[in-house]
Short mmCIF file of C-alpha atoms in Angstrom, two decimals:
data_model
loop_
_atom_site.label_atom_id
_atom_site.label_comp_id
_atom_site.label_asym_id
_atom_site.label_seq_id
_atom_site.Cartn_x
_atom_site.Cartn_y
_atom_site.Cartn_z
CA MET A 170 0.00 0.00 0.00
CA GLU A 171 1.96 3.00 -1.31
CA ASN A 172 -0.89 5.50 -1.56
CA GLU A 173 -0.78 8.55 0.66
CA LEU A 174 -2.77 8.08 3.84
CA GLU A 175 -4.45 10.60 6.09
CA LEU A 176 -3.29 10.21 9.67
CA PHE A 177 -4.03 12.08 12.86
CA ALA A 178 -2.48 12.16 16.29
CA THR A 179 -4.89 12.58 19.19
CA THR A 180 -3.85 14.48 22.29
CA ALA A 181 -5.15 15.65 25.64
CA MET A 182 -6.63 19.14 25.59
CA GLY A 183 -3.88 21.75 25.78
CA LEU A 184 -1.15 19.55 24.29
CA GLU A 185 -2.01 20.01 20.61
CA SER A 186 0.69 22.60 19.92
CA VAL A 187 3.32 20.53 21.73
CA ALA A 188 2.51 17.44 19.67
CA ALA A 189 2.47 19.59 16.51
CA SER A 190 5.97 20.83 17.35
CA GLU A 191 7.08 17.22 17.76
CA LEU A 192 5.66 16.35 14.34
CA LYS A 193 7.44 19.31 12.74
CA LYS A 194 10.71 18.21 14.33
CA LEU A 195 10.17 14.78 12.77
CA GLY A 196 9.80 16.47 9.37
CA TYR A 197 6.03 16.67 8.97
CA GLU A 198 5.03 20.09 7.67
CA GLN A 199 1.46 19.77 6.37
CA LEU A 200 -0.31 19.84 9.71
CA THR A 201 -3.89 20.74 10.56
CA VAL A 202 -4.25 21.43 14.28
CA GLU A 203 -7.70 21.13 15.88
CA ASN A 204 -8.99 20.54 19.39
CA GLY A 205 -7.53 17.26 20.55
CA LYS A 206 -5.92 16.21 17.27
CA ILE A 207 -3.33 17.03 14.59
CA THR A 208 -3.98 15.74 11.07
CA PHE A 209 -1.15 15.09 8.58
CA PRO A 210 -0.55 13.11 5.37
CA GLY A 211 1.77 10.11 5.38
CA LYS A 212 2.59 6.60 4.25
CA LEU A 213 2.83 3.30 6.11
CA ILE A 214 6.31 4.12 7.43
CA ASP A 215 4.87 7.26 9.02
CA ILE A 216 2.46 5.19 11.11
CA SER A 217 5.52 3.38 12.47
CA ARG A 218 7.62 6.51 12.99
CA THR A 219 4.97 8.58 14.74
CA ASN A 220 3.91 5.74 17.03
CA LEU A 221 7.53 5.21 18.04
CA TRP A 222 8.60 8.85 18.41
CA LEU A 223 5.70 11.02 19.60
CA ARG A 224 6.01 11.72 23.32
CA THR A 225 2.88 13.83 23.89
CA ALA A 226 0.25 12.18 21.63
CA ASP A 227 -2.32 9.69 22.92
CA ARG A 228 -2.79 7.66 19.73
CA ILE A 229 -2.13 7.63 16.00
CA ARG A 230 -5.28 7.01 14.00
CA LEU A 231 -5.69 6.15 10.30
CA LYS A 232 -8.54 8.14 8.78
CA ILE A 233 -10.72 6.11 6.40
CA GLY A 234 -13.26 8.78 5.54
CA SER A 235 -15.24 11.82 6.65
CA PHE A 236 -18.66 13.02 5.56
CA LYS A 237 -21.78 14.85 6.72
CA ALA A 238 -24.37 12.50 8.23
CA MET A 239 -27.64 13.76 9.67
CA THR A 240 -29.65 10.54 9.30
CA PHE A 241 -28.91 6.90 10.07
CA ASP A 242 -29.49 6.01 6.40
CA SER A 243 -26.86 8.54 5.35
CA LEU A 244 -24.40 7.23 7.95
CA PHE A 245 -24.97 3.66 6.74
CA GLU A 246 -24.66 4.30 3.00
CA GLN A 247 -21.62 6.56 3.20
CA THR A 248 -19.83 4.23 5.61
CA LYS A 249 -20.55 1.27 3.33
CA ALA A 250 -19.07 3.20 0.36
CA LEU A 251 -15.66 3.56 2.02
CA PRO A 252 -12.83 1.19 0.90
CA TRP A 253 -12.82 -1.04 3.98
CA ALA A 254 -11.47 -4.10 2.18
CA GLU A 255 -8.28 -2.17 1.36
CA PHE A 256 -7.49 -2.25 5.07
CA LEU A 257 -9.46 -5.07 6.70
CA PRO A 258 -8.65 -8.70 5.81
CA ALA A 259 -11.48 -11.23 5.73
CA ASN A 260 -10.63 -12.47 9.24
CA ALA A 261 -10.19 -9.01 10.79
CA ALA A 262 -11.56 -8.35 14.26
CA PHE A 263 -13.16 -4.91 14.00
CA PRO A 264 -14.99 -3.64 17.08
CA VAL A 265 -16.56 -0.21 16.68
CA THR A 266 -16.49 2.53 19.30
CA GLY A 267 -18.06 5.96 18.97
CA LYS A 268 -18.64 9.43 20.25
CA SER A 269 -21.00 12.26 19.32
CA HIS A 270 -20.77 16.00 19.91
CA GLN A 271 -23.41 18.55 18.89
CA SER A 272 -24.83 16.21 16.26
CA GLN A 273 -28.34 15.09 15.32
CA LEU A 274 -27.13 11.49 15.53
CA HIS A 275 -26.51 11.62 19.26
CA SER A 276 -27.16 7.97 20.17
CA VAL A 277 -23.64 6.54 20.20
CA PRO A 278 -24.71 2.85 20.53
CA ASP A 279 -26.98 3.21 17.49
CA CYS A 280 -24.22 4.87 15.46
CA GLN A 281 -21.79 2.11 16.40
CA ALA A 282 -24.26 -0.60 15.38
CA ILE A 283 -25.00 1.07 12.04
CA VAL A 284 -21.31 1.56 11.22
CA LYS A 285 -20.58 -2.06 12.10
CA LYS A 286 -23.41 -3.28 9.87
CA ALA A 287 -22.29 -1.01 7.00
CA ILE A 288 -18.71 -2.31 7.17
CA VAL A 289 -19.96 -5.91 7.18
CA GLU A 290 -22.09 -5.23 4.09
CA SER A 291 -19.12 -3.60 2.33
CA MET A 292 -16.88 -6.58 3.13
CA LYS A 293 -19.56 -9.08 2.06
CA GLN A 294 -19.49 -7.58 -1.43
CA HIS A 295 -15.70 -7.69 -1.62
CA TYR A 296 -15.01 -11.10 -0.07
CA ALA A 297 -18.16 -12.80 -1.40
CA THR A 298 -19.06 -14.31 1.95
CA ASP A 299 -21.85 -13.86 4.49
CA TRP A 300 -19.82 -14.76 7.58
CA PHE A 301 -16.79 -13.15 9.20
CA ALA A 302 -15.16 -15.03 12.08
CA GLU A 303 -13.28 -11.94 13.33
CA ASP A 304 -10.51 -14.15 14.73
CA GLY A 305 -7.63 -12.36 13.01
CA PRO A 306 -5.67 -9.11 13.58
CA MET A 307 -7.34 -6.29 15.50
CA PHE A 308 -8.67 -3.16 13.79
CA LYS A 309 -10.33 -0.88 16.35
CA ILE A 310 -12.68 1.37 14.40
CA GLN A 311 -14.07 4.64 15.72
CA VAL A 312 -17.01 6.68 14.45
CA ALA A 313 -16.70 10.24 15.74
CA LEU A 314 -19.55 12.67 15.06
CA ASP A 315 -18.85 16.37 15.54
CA LYS A 316 -21.43 18.93 14.41
CA ASP A 317 -23.02 16.34 12.09
CA VAL A 318 -19.72 15.40 10.42
CA ALA A 319 -18.82 11.74 10.83
CA THR A 320 -15.15 10.71 10.80
CA LEU A 321 -14.31 7.01 10.49
CA SER A 322 -10.84 5.96 11.60
CA ILE A 323 -8.79 2.96 12.75
CA ASP A 324 -6.53 3.02 15.80
CA THR A 325 -2.94 2.11 14.83
CA SER A 326 -1.49 2.23 18.34
CA GLY A 327 -3.32 -0.35 20.44
CA GLU A 328 -2.65 0.63 24.02
CA GLY A 329 -2.41 4.40 24.52
CA LEU A 330 0.97 5.90 23.69
CA HIS A 331 1.49 6.89 27.33
CA LYS A 332 2.08 3.17 27.95
CA ARG A 333 5.85 3.21 27.40
CA GLY A 334 6.39 -0.22 28.92
CA TYR A 335 8.55 0.78 31.89
CA ARG A 336 5.97 1.76 34.50
CA GLN A 337 4.48 -1.54 35.60
CA LEU A 338 4.15 -0.12 39.12
CA HIS A 339 2.98 3.36 40.08
CA ASN A 340 1.71 5.44 42.96
CA GLN A 341 -1.94 6.31 43.61
CA ALA A 342 -1.83 9.61 41.72
CA PRO A 343 0.55 9.03 38.79
CA LEU A 344 1.41 11.72 36.29
CA LYS A 345 0.67 10.47 32.77
CA GLU A 346 3.83 9.94 30.74
CA THR A 347 2.54 12.08 27.86
CA LEU A 348 1.83 15.02 30.18
CA ALA A 349 5.21 14.62 31.88
CA SER A 350 6.95 14.79 28.50
CA ALA A 351 4.93 17.87 27.55
CA MET A 352 5.98 19.62 30.76
CA ILE A 353 9.64 18.90 29.98
CA LEU A 354 9.39 19.94 26.33
CA LEU A 355 7.65 23.18 27.30
CA SER A 356 10.50 23.98 29.70
CA ARG A 357 13.08 23.87 26.88
CA TRP A 358 15.34 21.81 29.15
CA THR A 359 18.46 20.43 27.48
CA PRO A 360 20.55 17.44 28.71
CA ASP A 361 23.60 19.60 29.46
CA ARG A 362 21.65 21.21 32.33
CA PRO A 363 20.73 19.74 35.72
CA PHE A 364 17.19 18.42 36.04
CA VAL A 365 15.38 17.98 39.37
CA ASP A 366 11.92 16.66 40.23
CA PRO A 367 11.32 17.16 43.98
CA PHE A 368 8.03 15.17 43.95
CA CYS A 369 9.12 12.22 41.84
CA GLY A 370 6.42 9.73 42.92
CA SER A 371 6.86 6.75 40.61
CA GLY A 372 9.66 8.50 38.69
CA THR A 373 7.80 9.50 35.56
CA LEU A 374 9.30 12.98 35.09
CA PRO A 375 12.96 11.94 35.65
CA ILE A 376 12.56 8.91 33.38
CA GLU A 377 10.90 10.93 30.61
CA ALA A 378 13.66 13.54 30.96
CA ALA A 379 16.30 10.81 30.56
CA MET A 380 14.56 9.53 27.42
CA ILE A 381 14.43 13.05 25.98
CA GLY A 382 18.02 13.75 27.05
CA GLN A 383 19.39 10.66 25.29
CA ASN A 384 16.97 10.99 22.34
CA ILE A 385 15.40 7.62 23.04
CA ALA A 386 12.06 7.09 21.29
CA PRO A 387 9.30 6.60 23.88
CA GLY A 388 7.88 3.62 21.97
CA PHE A 389 11.15 1.71 21.69
CA ASN A 390 10.18 -0.81 24.39
CA ARG A 391 6.62 -1.69 23.39
CA SER A 392 4.52 -3.13 20.57
CA PHE A 393 1.70 -1.61 18.50
CA VAL A 394 -1.49 -3.16 17.16
CA SER A 395 -0.70 -2.18 13.54
CA GLU A 396 2.43 -4.36 13.59
CA GLN A 397 0.06 -7.31 13.07
CA TRP A 398 -1.78 -5.86 10.06
CA PRO A 399 -1.23 -8.00 6.93
CA PHE A 400 -0.91 -5.05 4.51
CA PHE A 401 1.78 -3.58 6.76
CA HIS A 402 5.10 -5.05 5.65
CA GLN A 403 7.44 -5.87 8.51
CA LYS A 404 10.19 -3.96 6.70
CA GLU A 405 8.36 -0.72 7.53
CA TRP A 406 8.57 -1.42 11.24
CA GLU A 407 12.13 -2.72 10.95
CA LYS A 408 13.20 0.44 9.15
CA ALA A 409 11.51 2.67 11.75
CA ARG A 410 13.04 0.74 14.67
CA GLU A 411 16.49 0.93 13.04
CA GLU A 412 16.09 4.71 12.91
CA VAL A 413 15.21 4.71 16.61
CA GLU A 414 18.39 2.78 17.43
CA ASP A 415 20.57 4.92 15.15
CA LEU A 416 19.39 8.22 16.61
CA ALA A 417 19.59 7.25 20.29
CA ASN A 418 22.50 8.88 22.11
CA TYR A 419 23.21 6.43 24.91
CA GLN A 420 26.52 8.15 25.66
CA GLN A 421 24.89 11.46 26.61
CA SER A 422 25.70 12.14 30.27
CA LEU A 423 22.78 13.23 32.43
CA MET A 424 22.38 15.19 35.66
CA ILE A 425 18.91 14.08 36.75
CA LEU A 426 17.67 13.88 40.34
CA GLY A 427 14.30 12.67 41.54
CA SER A 428 13.43 13.15 45.20
CA ASP A 429 10.42 12.44 47.35
CA ILE A 430 9.60 12.62 51.05
CA ASP A 431 8.32 9.01 50.95
CA HIS A 432 11.01 6.30 50.87
CA GLN A 433 8.57 3.89 49.20
CA MET A 434 8.28 6.28 46.26
CA ILE A 435 12.07 6.29 45.93
CA GLU A 436 12.09 2.49 45.76
CA LEU A 437 9.28 2.60 43.20
CA SER A 438 11.12 5.19 41.09
CA GLU A 439 14.33 3.17 41.15
CA HIS A 440 12.43 0.07 40.03
CA ASN A 441 10.76 1.91 37.13
CA ALA A 442 14.03 3.57 36.09
CA ALA A 443 15.67 0.15 35.94
CA GLU A 444 12.78 -1.14 33.79
CA ALA A 445 13.38 1.80 31.42
CA GLY A 446 17.10 1.03 31.21
CA PHE A 447 18.30 3.95 33.33
CA SER A 448 19.51 2.10 36.41
CA GLY A 449 22.38 4.14 37.86
CA LEU A 450 21.88 7.00 35.36
CA ILE A 451 19.20 8.78 37.39
CA ASP A 452 19.75 9.66 41.03
CA PHE A 453 16.87 9.21 43.47
CA LYS A 454 16.94 10.51 47.01
CA GLN A 455 14.51 10.62 49.92
CA MET A 456 14.26 14.29 50.81
CA GLN A 457 11.75 17.03 51.48
CA VAL A 458 11.65 20.08 49.22
CA ALA A 459 13.03 22.51 51.79
CA ASP A 460 16.24 20.45 52.13
CA PHE A 461 17.26 20.73 48.47
CA THR A 462 20.67 22.31 47.94
CA THR A 463 22.93 22.55 44.90
CA SER A 464 26.12 24.19 43.68
CA GLN A 465 25.11 23.72 40.04
CA GLU A 466 23.74 26.58 37.96
CA HIS A 467 21.18 27.00 35.21
CA GLY A 468 19.25 23.93 36.30
CA CYS A 469 15.63 23.08 35.71
CA MET A 470 13.24 22.01 38.47
CA ILE A 471 9.99 20.49 37.22
CA GLY A 472 7.39 18.93 39.46
CA ASN A 473 3.84 17.88 40.23
CA PRO A 474 3.40 18.92 43.87
CA PRO A 475 0.36 17.77 45.86
CA TYR A 476 -2.48 20.23 45.32
CA GLY A 477 -5.36 18.95 47.36
CA GLU A 478 -7.36 17.04 44.74
CA ARG A 479 -6.07 13.67 45.87
CA MET A 480 -3.58 14.12 48.67
CA GLY A 481 -2.22 16.58 51.24
CA ASP A 482 -3.96 19.13 53.45
CA LEU A 483 -4.20 22.83 52.70
CA GLU A 484 -1.54 24.04 55.12
CA GLN A 485 0.93 21.45 53.87
CA ILE A 486 0.33 22.58 50.28
CA LYS A 487 0.84 26.24 51.21
CA GLN A 488 4.10 25.40 52.96
CA ILE A 489 5.35 23.45 49.95
CA CYS A 490 4.61 26.45 47.71
CA ARG A 491 6.48 28.75 50.11
CA ASP A 492 9.45 26.35 50.15
CA LEU A 493 9.51 26.31 46.35
CA GLY A 494 9.43 30.10 46.25
CA GLU A 495 12.36 30.23 48.65
CA LEU A 496 14.37 27.90 46.39
CA PHE A 497 13.63 30.16 43.42
CA ARG A 498 14.96 33.17 45.31
CA ARG A 499 18.03 31.21 46.44
CA TYR A 500 18.94 29.81 43.01
CA GLU A 501 18.40 32.69 40.61
CA THR A 502 19.89 30.94 37.56
CA TRP A 503 17.49 28.00 37.91
CA SER A 504 14.11 27.81 36.19
CA PHE A 505 11.09 26.30 37.98
CA TYR A 506 8.03 24.64 36.45
CA PHE A 507 5.11 23.22 38.43
CA ILE A 508 1.70 21.89 37.50
CA SER A 509 -1.05 22.57 40.03
CA SER A 510 -4.77 23.11 40.45
CA PHE A 511 -4.15 24.96 43.74
CA ALA A 512 -5.66 28.41 43.12
CA ASP A 513 -3.30 30.21 45.51
CA PHE A 514 -0.10 28.64 44.17
CA GLU A 515 1.29 31.90 42.80
CA SER A 516 0.62 33.96 45.93
CA CYS A 517 2.08 31.30 48.21
CA PHE A 518 5.10 30.96 45.93
CA GLY A 519 5.64 34.67 46.51
CA ARG A 520 6.52 35.68 42.97
CA LYS A 521 4.51 36.60 39.87
CA VAL A 522 4.70 33.79 37.36
CA SER A 523 6.78 34.33 34.20
CA LYS A 524 4.25 32.37 32.14
CA LYS A 525 1.17 30.26 32.86
CA ARG A 526 -0.44 27.64 30.66
CA LYS A 527 -3.68 25.68 31.09
CA LEU A 528 -3.20 21.90 31.08
CA TYR A 529 -5.26 18.91 32.16
CA ASN A 530 -3.87 16.31 34.56
CA GLY A 531 -6.36 13.56 33.75
CA ARG A 532 -9.70 15.27 34.25
CA ILE A 533 -8.30 17.86 36.63
CA ARG A 534 -7.97 21.32 35.15
CA THR A 535 -4.55 22.68 36.19
CA ASP A 536 -2.15 25.52 35.45
CA TYR A 537 1.47 25.04 34.47
CA TYR A 538 3.37 27.70 36.44
CA GLN A 539 6.63 28.67 34.73
CA TYR A 540 9.28 30.74 36.51
CA PHE A 541 12.27 31.59 34.32
CA GLY A 542 15.67 31.91 35.93
CA ARG A 543 18.50 34.17 34.81
CA LYS A 544 19.53 33.22 31.30
CA HIS A 545 22.67 31.26 30.62
CA PRO A 546 25.10 33.69 28.90
CA PHE A 547 25.61 31.22 26.03
CA THR A 548 21.98 30.19 25.56
CA ASP A 549 19.12 32.04 23.92
CA ASN A 550 16.01 31.18 25.92
CA THR A 551 13.86 33.99 24.60
CA LYS A 552 11.56 31.59 22.72
CA ARG A 553 9.90 29.63 25.48
#
């Protein structure tokens, strides 16, 4: 299959521009950025590359078609007309999920059933059979209706892209890997600078920083559902994985510290770092925020402090914010970045934020507080 495909990367709200920047860095220029997704043209190899390399996307989906559908008959006929047999083999398993937003066809179960029936009818005509066992490779199909426009797509990722394969164990309030990567990329941190996470939990931020620092593709240690698709030649995946190996910089030295007040979190972080291949490359230390000291300059502190939604009492949170503000005043060349839903974060920190960005930690609406330190004399950090 050498024809150009239409692909889109889905993201959490607020991360679209970060994922778009990642795609541009990978060489994709024809991007259409919308709420929760970035659409781009590509070939089979690009399904492999984007699944392996994108740090902030949730999934890569293959678009089969899009059309206006205001009646069930219209949804059925236009779905049936799409070239499903070009993608689905006769033994394909093809469950259908759906969602509807501001559309006349608002019953998602009905839309799913109609799309499923339409695909079956389309495949009956092509394969000249009335029965499909669905015991072959998986093709998860989605019908998404938005303002009466139906988009039919197939998930190429399988498990969400935040599943890197290293975090088998985590704490009760884990930071999603995709969000952690976005926080790091937004900070413009580079591997020649110190990196500190004073609330490391299960180690997600330090591990994602190490992967970014050594240019290790986040999908290098996992599999993807599209690897099993018959029209997808294994050479495409082999080529993409060779690129991952060639571009990794395992010799890049790192100055990464993760600390936490809970010794069990330190043990958990060390375990996850070892699973990711960073045993001994990331330092973990049991320590409270106020005890942090350093002689290094131009470092980057990024963290997800407790903010009352799931843990910690109000006075504890206020004290943590004051401690962070004191560190900022003490280390004027360092930059500080914290995600929080605590409304009084800025006032307790004691300094007006340099920049603030709305992000979502799961379903929790948060702000990403960014405090820029004094610039390195040899680095231009004006474009943050």
